[in-house]
Short mmCIF file of C-alpha atoms in Angstrom, two decimals:
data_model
loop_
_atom_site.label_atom_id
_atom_site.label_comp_id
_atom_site.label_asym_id
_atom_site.label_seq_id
_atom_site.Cartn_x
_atom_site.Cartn_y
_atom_site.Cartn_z
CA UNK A 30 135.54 86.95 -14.50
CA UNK A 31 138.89 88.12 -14.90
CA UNK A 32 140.39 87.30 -17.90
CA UNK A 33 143.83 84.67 -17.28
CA UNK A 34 146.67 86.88 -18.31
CA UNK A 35 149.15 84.88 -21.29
CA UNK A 36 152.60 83.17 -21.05
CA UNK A 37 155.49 83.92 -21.65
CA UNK A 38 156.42 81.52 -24.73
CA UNK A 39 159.96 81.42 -22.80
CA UNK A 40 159.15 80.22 -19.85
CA UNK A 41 159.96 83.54 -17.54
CA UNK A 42 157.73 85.56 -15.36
CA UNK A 43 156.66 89.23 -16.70
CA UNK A 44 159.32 91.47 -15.24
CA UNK A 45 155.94 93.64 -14.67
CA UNK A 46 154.06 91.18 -13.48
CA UNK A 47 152.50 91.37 -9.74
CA UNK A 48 153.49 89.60 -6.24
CA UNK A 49 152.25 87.22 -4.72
CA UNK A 50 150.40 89.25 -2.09
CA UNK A 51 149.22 91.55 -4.72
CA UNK A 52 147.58 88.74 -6.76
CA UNK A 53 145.93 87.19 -3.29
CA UNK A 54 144.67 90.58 -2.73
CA UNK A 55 143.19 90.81 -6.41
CA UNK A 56 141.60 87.57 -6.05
CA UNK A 57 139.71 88.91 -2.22
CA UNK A 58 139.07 92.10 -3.54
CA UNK A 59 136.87 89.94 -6.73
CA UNK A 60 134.82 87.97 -3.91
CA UNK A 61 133.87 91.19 -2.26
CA UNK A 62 132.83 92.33 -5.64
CA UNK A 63 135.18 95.32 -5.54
CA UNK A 64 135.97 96.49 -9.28
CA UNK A 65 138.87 94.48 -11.24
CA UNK A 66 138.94 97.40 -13.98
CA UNK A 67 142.76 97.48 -13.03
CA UNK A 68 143.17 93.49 -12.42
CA UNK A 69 146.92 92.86 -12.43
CA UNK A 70 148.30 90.44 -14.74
CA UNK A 71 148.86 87.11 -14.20
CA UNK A 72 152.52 85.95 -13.92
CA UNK A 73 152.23 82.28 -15.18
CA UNK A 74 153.41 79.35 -12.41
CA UNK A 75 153.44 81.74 -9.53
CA UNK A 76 149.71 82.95 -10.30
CA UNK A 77 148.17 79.33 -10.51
CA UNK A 78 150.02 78.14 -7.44
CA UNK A 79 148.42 80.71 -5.43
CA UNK A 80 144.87 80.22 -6.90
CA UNK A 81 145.76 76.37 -6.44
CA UNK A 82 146.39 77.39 -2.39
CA UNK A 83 143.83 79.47 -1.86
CA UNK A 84 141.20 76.96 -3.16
CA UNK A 85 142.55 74.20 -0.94
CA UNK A 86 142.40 76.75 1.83
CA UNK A 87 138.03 77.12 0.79
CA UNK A 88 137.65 73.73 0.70
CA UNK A 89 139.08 73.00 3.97
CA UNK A 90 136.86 75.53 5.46
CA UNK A 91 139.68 78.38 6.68
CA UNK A 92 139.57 81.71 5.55
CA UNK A 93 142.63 83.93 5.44
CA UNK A 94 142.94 86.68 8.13
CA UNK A 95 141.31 89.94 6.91
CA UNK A 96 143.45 92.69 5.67
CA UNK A 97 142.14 95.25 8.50
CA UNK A 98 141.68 92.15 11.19
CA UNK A 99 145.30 91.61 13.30
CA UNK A 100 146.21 87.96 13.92
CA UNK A 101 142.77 85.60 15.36
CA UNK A 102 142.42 85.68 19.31
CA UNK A 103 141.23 82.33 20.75
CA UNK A 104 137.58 82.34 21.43
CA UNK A 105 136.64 85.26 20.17
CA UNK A 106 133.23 84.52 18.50
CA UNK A 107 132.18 83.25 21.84
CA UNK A 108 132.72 85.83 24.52
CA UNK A 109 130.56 88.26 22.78
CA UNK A 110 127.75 85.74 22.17
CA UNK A 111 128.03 85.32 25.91
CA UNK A 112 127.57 88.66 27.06
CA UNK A 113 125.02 88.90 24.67
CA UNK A 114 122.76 86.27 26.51
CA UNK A 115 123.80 87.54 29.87
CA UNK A 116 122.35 90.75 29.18
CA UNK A 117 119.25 89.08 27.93
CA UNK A 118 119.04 87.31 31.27
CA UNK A 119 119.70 90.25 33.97
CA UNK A 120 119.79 93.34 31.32
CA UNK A 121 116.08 94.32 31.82
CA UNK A 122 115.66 93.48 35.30
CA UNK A 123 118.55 95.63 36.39
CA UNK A 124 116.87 98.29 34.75
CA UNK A 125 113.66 97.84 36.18
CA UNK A 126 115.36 97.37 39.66
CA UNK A 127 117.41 100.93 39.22
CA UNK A 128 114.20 102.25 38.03
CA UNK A 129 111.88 101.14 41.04
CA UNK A 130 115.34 102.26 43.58
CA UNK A 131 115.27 105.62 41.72
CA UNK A 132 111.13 106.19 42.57
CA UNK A 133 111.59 104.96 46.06
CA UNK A 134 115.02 105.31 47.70
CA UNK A 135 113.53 103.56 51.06
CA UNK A 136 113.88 100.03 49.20
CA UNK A 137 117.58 99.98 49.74
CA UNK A 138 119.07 99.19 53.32
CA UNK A 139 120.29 101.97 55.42
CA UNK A 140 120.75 105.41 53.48
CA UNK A 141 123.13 104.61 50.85
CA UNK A 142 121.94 107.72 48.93
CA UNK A 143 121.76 110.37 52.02
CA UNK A 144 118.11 110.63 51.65
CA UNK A 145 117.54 111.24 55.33
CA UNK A 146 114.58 108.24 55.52
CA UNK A 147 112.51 109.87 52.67
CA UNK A 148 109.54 107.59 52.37
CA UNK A 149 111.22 105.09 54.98
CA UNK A 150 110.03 103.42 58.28
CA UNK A 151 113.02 105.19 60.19
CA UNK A 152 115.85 101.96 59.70
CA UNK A 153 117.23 104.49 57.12
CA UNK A 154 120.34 106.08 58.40
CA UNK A 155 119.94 110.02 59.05
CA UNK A 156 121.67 112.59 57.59
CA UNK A 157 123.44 114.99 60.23
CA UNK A 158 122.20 118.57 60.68
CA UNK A 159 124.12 122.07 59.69
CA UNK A 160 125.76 123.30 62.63
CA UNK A 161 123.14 125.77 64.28
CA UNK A 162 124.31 129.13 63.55
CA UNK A 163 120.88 131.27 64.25
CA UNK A 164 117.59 131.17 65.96
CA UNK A 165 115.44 127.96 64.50
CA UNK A 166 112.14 129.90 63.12
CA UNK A 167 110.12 127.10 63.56
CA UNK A 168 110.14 123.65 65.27
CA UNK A 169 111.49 120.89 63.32
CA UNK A 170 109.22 118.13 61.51
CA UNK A 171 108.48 114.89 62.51
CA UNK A 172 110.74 112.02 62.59
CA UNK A 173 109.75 108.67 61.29
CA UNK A 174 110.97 105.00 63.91
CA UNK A 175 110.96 103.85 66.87
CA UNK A 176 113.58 103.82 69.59
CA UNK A 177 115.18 100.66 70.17
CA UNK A 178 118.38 99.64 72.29
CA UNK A 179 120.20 100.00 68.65
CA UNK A 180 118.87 102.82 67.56
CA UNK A 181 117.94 104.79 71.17
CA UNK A 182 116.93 108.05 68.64
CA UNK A 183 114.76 106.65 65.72
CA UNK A 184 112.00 108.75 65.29
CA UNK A 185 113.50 111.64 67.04
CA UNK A 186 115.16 115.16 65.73
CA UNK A 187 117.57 114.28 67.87
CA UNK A 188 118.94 111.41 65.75
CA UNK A 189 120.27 114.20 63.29
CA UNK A 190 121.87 115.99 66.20
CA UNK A 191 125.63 116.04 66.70
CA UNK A 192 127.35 113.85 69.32
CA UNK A 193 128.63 115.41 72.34
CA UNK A 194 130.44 117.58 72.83
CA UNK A 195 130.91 117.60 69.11
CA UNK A 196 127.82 119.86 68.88
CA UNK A 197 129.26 122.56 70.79
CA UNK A 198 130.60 124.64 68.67
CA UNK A 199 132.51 127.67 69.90
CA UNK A 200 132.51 130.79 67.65
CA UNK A 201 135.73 132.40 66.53
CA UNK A 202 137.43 134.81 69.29
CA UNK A 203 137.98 138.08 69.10
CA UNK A 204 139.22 140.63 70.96
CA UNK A 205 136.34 142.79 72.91
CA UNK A 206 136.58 146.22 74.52
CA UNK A 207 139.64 145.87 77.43
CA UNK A 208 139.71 141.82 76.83
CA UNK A 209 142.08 140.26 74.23
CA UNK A 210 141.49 137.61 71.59
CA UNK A 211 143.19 135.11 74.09
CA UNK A 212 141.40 136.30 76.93
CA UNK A 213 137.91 136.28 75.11
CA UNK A 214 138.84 132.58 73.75
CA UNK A 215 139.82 130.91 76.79
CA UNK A 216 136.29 132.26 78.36
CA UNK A 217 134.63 130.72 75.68
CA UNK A 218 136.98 127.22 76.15
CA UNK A 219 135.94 127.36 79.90
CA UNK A 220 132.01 127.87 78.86
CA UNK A 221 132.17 124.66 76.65
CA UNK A 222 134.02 123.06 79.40
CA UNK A 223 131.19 123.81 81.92
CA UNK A 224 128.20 122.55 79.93
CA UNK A 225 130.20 119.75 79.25
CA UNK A 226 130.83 118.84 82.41
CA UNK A 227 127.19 119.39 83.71
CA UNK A 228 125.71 117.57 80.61
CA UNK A 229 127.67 115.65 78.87
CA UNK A 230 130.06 113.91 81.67
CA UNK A 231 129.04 110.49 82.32
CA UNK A 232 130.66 110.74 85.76
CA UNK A 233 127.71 113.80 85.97
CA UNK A 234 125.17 111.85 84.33
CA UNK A 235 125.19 108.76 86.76
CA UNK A 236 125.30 110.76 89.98
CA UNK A 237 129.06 112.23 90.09
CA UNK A 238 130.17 115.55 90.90
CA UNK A 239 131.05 117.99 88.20
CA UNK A 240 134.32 118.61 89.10
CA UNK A 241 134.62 121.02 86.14
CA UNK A 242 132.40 123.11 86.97
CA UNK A 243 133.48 123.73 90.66
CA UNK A 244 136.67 124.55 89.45
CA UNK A 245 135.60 126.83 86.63
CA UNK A 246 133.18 128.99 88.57
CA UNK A 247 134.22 132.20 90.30
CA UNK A 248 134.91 131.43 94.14
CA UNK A 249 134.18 135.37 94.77
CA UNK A 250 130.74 135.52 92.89
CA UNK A 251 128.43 135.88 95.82
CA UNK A 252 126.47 132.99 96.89
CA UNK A 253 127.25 130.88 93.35
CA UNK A 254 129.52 127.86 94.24
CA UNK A 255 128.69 127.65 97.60
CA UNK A 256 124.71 127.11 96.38
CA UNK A 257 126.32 124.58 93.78
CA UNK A 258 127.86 122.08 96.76
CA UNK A 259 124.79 122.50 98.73
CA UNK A 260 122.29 121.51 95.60
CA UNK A 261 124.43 118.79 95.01
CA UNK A 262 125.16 117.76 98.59
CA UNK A 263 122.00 117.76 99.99
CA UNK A 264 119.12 118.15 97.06
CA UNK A 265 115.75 119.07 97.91
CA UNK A 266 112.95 121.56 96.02
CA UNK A 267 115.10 124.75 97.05
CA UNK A 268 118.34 123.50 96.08
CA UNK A 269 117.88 121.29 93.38
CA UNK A 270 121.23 120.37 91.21
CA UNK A 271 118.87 119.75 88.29
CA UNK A 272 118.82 123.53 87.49
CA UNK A 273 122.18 123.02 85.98
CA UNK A 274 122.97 119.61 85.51
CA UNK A 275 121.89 116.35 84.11
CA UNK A 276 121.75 113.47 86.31
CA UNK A 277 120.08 110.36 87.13
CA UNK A 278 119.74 107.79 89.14
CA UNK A 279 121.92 104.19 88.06
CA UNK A 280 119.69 101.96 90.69
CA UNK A 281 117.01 102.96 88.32
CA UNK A 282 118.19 103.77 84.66
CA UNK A 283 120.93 102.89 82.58
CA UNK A 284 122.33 105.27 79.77
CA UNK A 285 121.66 103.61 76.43
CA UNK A 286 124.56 103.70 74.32
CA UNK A 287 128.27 106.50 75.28
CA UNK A 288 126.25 109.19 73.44
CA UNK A 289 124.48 112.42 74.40
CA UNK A 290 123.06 114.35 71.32
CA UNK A 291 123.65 117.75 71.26
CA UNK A 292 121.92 120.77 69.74
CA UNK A 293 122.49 124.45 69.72
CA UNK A 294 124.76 127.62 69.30
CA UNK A 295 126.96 129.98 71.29
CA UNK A 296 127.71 133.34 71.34
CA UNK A 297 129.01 136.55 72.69
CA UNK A 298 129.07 140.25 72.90
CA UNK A 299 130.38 143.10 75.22
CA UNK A 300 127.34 144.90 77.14
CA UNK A 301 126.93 147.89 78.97
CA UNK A 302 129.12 147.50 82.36
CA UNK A 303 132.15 146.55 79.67
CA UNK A 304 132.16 142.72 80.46
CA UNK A 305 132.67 140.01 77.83
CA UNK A 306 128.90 137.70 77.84
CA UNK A 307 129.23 134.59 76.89
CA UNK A 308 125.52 132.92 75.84
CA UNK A 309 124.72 129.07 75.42
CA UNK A 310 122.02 127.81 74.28
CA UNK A 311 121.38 124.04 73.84
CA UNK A 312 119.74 120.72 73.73
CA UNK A 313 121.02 117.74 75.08
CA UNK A 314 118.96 114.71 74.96
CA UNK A 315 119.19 111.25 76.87
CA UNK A 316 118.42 107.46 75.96
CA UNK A 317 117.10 105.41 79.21
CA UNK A 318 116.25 102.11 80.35
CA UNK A 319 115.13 100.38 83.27
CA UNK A 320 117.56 99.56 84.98
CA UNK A 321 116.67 95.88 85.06
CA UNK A 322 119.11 94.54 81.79
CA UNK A 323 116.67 92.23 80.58
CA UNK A 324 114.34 95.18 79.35
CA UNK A 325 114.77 97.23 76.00
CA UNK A 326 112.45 99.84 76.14
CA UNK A 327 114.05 102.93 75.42
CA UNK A 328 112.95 106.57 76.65
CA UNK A 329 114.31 109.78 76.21
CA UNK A 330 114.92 112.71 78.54
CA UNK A 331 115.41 116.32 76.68
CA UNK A 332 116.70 119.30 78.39
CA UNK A 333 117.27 122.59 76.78
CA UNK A 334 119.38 125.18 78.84
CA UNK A 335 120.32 128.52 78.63
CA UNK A 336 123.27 129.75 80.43
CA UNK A 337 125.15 132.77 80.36
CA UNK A 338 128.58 133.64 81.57
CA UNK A 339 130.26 136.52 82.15
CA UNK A 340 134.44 137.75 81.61
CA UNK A 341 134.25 140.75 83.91
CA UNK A 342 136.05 144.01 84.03
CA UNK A 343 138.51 143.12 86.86
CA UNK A 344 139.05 147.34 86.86
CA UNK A 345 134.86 147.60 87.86
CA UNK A 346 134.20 144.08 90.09
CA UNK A 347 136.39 142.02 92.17
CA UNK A 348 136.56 138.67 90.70
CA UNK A 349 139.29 135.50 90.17
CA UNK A 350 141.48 136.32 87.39
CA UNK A 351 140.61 133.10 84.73
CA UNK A 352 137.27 132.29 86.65
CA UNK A 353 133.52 132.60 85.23
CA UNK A 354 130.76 134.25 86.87
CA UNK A 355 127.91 132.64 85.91
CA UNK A 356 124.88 135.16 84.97
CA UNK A 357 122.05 133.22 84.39
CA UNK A 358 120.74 129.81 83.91
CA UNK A 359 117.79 128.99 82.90
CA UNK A 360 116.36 125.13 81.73
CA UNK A 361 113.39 123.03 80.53
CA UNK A 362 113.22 119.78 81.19
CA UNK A 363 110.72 116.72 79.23
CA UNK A 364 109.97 113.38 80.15
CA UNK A 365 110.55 113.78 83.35
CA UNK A 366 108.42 112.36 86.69
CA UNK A 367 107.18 115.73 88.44
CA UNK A 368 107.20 116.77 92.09
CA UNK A 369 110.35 114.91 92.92
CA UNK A 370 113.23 116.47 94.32
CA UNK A 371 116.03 114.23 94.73
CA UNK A 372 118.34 115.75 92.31
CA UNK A 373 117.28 113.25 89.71
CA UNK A 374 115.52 112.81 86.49
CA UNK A 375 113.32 110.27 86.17
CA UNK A 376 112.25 109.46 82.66
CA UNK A 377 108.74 108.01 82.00
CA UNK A 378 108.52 104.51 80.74
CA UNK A 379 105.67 102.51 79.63
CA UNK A 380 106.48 99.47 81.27
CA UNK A 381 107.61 100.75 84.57
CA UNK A 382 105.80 103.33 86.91
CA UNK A 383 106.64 106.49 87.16
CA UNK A 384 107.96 107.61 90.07
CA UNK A 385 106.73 110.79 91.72
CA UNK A 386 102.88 111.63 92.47
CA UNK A 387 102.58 114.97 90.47
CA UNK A 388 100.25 114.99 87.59
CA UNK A 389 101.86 117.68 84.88
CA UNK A 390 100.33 120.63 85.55
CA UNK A 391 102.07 122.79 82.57
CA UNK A 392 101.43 123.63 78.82
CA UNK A 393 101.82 121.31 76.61
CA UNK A 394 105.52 122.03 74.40
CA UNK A 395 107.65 120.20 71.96
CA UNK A 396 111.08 120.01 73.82
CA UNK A 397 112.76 119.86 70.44
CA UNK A 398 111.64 123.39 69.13
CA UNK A 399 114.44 125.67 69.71
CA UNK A 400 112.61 128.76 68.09
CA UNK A 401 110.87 129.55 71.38
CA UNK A 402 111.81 131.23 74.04
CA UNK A 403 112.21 129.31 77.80
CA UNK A 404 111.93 131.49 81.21
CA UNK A 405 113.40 129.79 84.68
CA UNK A 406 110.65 128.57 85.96
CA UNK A 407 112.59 126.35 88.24
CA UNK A 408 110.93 122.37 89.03
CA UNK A 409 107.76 124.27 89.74
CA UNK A 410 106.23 123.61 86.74
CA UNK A 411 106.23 120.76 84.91
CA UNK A 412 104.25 120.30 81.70
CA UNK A 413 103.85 117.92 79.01
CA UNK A 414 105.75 117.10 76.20
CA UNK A 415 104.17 116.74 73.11
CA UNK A 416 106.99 114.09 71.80
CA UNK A 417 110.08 113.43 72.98
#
């Protein structure tokens, strides 16, 4: 115990003697047991007033603010104490939660994460494809769902393909032997205009004419748009409009949802006669119904074409100046009824017959692997699908 410094016999303080906040300091620094080797005098009234203060203050209960503390906030021994229990309550389960989420992404509704459906049933959201930019080496894997008015592509590749005419893609122009960048661009403008027109169109896809295409194809190309009205104007198994376009009959299907998924690359070169060719490849595929609106089955067409146009050398052929000749077309079509030649596709549904007689007399394929090759092979053989 600090020993009680002596009074002046006169009555005055010690000129030397401490402050009032250094003797309240002295007297906290003693109940922390911090060392009073140095204890300050004590002045004589002043010094018992403050010890008389400070023990009123004690018995009352208060305790003076800390010397490191800033003035007392309201409440604050009770917030803490609060989060305290709250994390007791929904700390550990969180963790377990974030835990279980982090083993199997599936658990959480849609595809918050990207995953792409790993694990899932196929509700998960899936993540789009790369654009295409070379020849697939292999077909792609299985998709997990089922196709439902909602979701017309669950369980398909094609649910990963890009909508529209937002797959097609055109390469970068350049200029090629006598043709200039501009020249060589607005070729492949007119290309993606064409297949966009014969696939995409849903003035084509109901039963229209593709007015784009008439008007983009070469009026001087022997035999080509003249064969084009006549397919389209009268179909039958020689002229069949279904070697080019996608169509189908509205008193019998409706088109599930505005979109057409879309699949594929372009590209083009200069070959040996000069001319600039221009070569498509690419997948659409189609959601159906019946028509009949009180039915939501869903079934999907696929049809991959190939289709090459040329830019000729005006100096070497006689041609349209801004026209395309078209140099080949070639197409393979799934899920469609065979031996019918109305210039329709007719998808196959499980709840509605089929219409046409012809069994499928082809291979069977995967319309979705773009790593192999397809020959024009006309309607004359139709095969079967091993998904679609």
């Amino acid at each position: 115990m600090a020993e009680k410094p002596s009074e002046d016999p006169r009555g005055s303080e010690d000129p030397k003697s401490p402050t009032d906040d250094e003797w309240e300091k002295f007297l906290r620094d003693s109940e922390l047991g911090i060392s009073a080797s140095n204890a300050p005098k004590e002045p004589s009234a002043r010094a018992r007033m403050v010890t008389e203060r400070l023990r009123q203050q004690d018995a009352r209960g208060e305790r003076p603010p800390g010397w490191r503390t800033g003035p007392p906030v309201q409440g604050m021994n009770v917030r803490p104490a609060r989060r305290s229990k709250l994390w007791a309550i929904i700390g550990v389960p969180l963790v377990l939660a974030i835990a279980l989420v982090a083993m199997k992404p599936s658990l959480l509704p849609g595809d918050l994460f990207g995953t792409g459906g790993w694990g899932g049933t196929g509700t998960e959201s899936a993540a789009p494809l790369p654009e295409e930019t070379a020849p697939p080496s292999t077909a792609p894997s299985a998709a997990p769902g089922t196709p439902t008015l909602d979701r017309p592509f669950a369980g398909s590749p094609a649910e990963r393909y890009a909508d529209g005419e937002a797959g097609i893609v055109l390469p970068e122009a350049k200029p090629v032997g006598s043709f200039s960048k501009d020249q060589v661009g607005r070729a492949l403008k007119q290309t993606k205009a064409l297949l966009v027109d014969a696939n995409i169109d849903r003035t084509t896809l109901l039963g229209g004419t593709p007015e784009t295409v008439l008007g983009t194809l070469d009026p001087k190309q022997p035999g080509m748009l003249s064969d084009v009205r006549s397919w389209l104007r009268k179909p039958d198994k020689q002229n069949d409009p279904l070697l080019m376009f996608s169509r189908f009959d509205k008193d019998e299907v409706r088109l599930v949802g505005d979109v057409v998924k879309t699949r594929g690359r372009m590209s083009f070169e200069r070959d040996e006669k000069g001319s600039v060719v221009i070569r498509a490849d690419y997948t659409f595929v189609y959601a159906l119904a019946p028509a009949d609106p009180d039915s939501t089955e869903v079934a999907r067409v696929i049809a991959r074409r190939v289709l090459e146009t040329e830019l000729a050398d005006p100096t070497r052929f006689r041609l349209t100046p801004g026209k395309l000749v078209i140099a080949r077309y070639d197409q393979d079509l799934a899920n469609t009824g065979c031996g019918i030649y109305d210039g329709y596709m007719h998808p196959r549904f499980d709840s509605v017959p089929t219409k046409g007689t012809t069994k499928p007399t082809g291979p069977k394929v995967d319309p979705y692997d773009r790593s192999r090759d397809i020959q024009n092979s006309g309607t004359e053989t139709c095969g079967t699908a091993s998904r679609t």
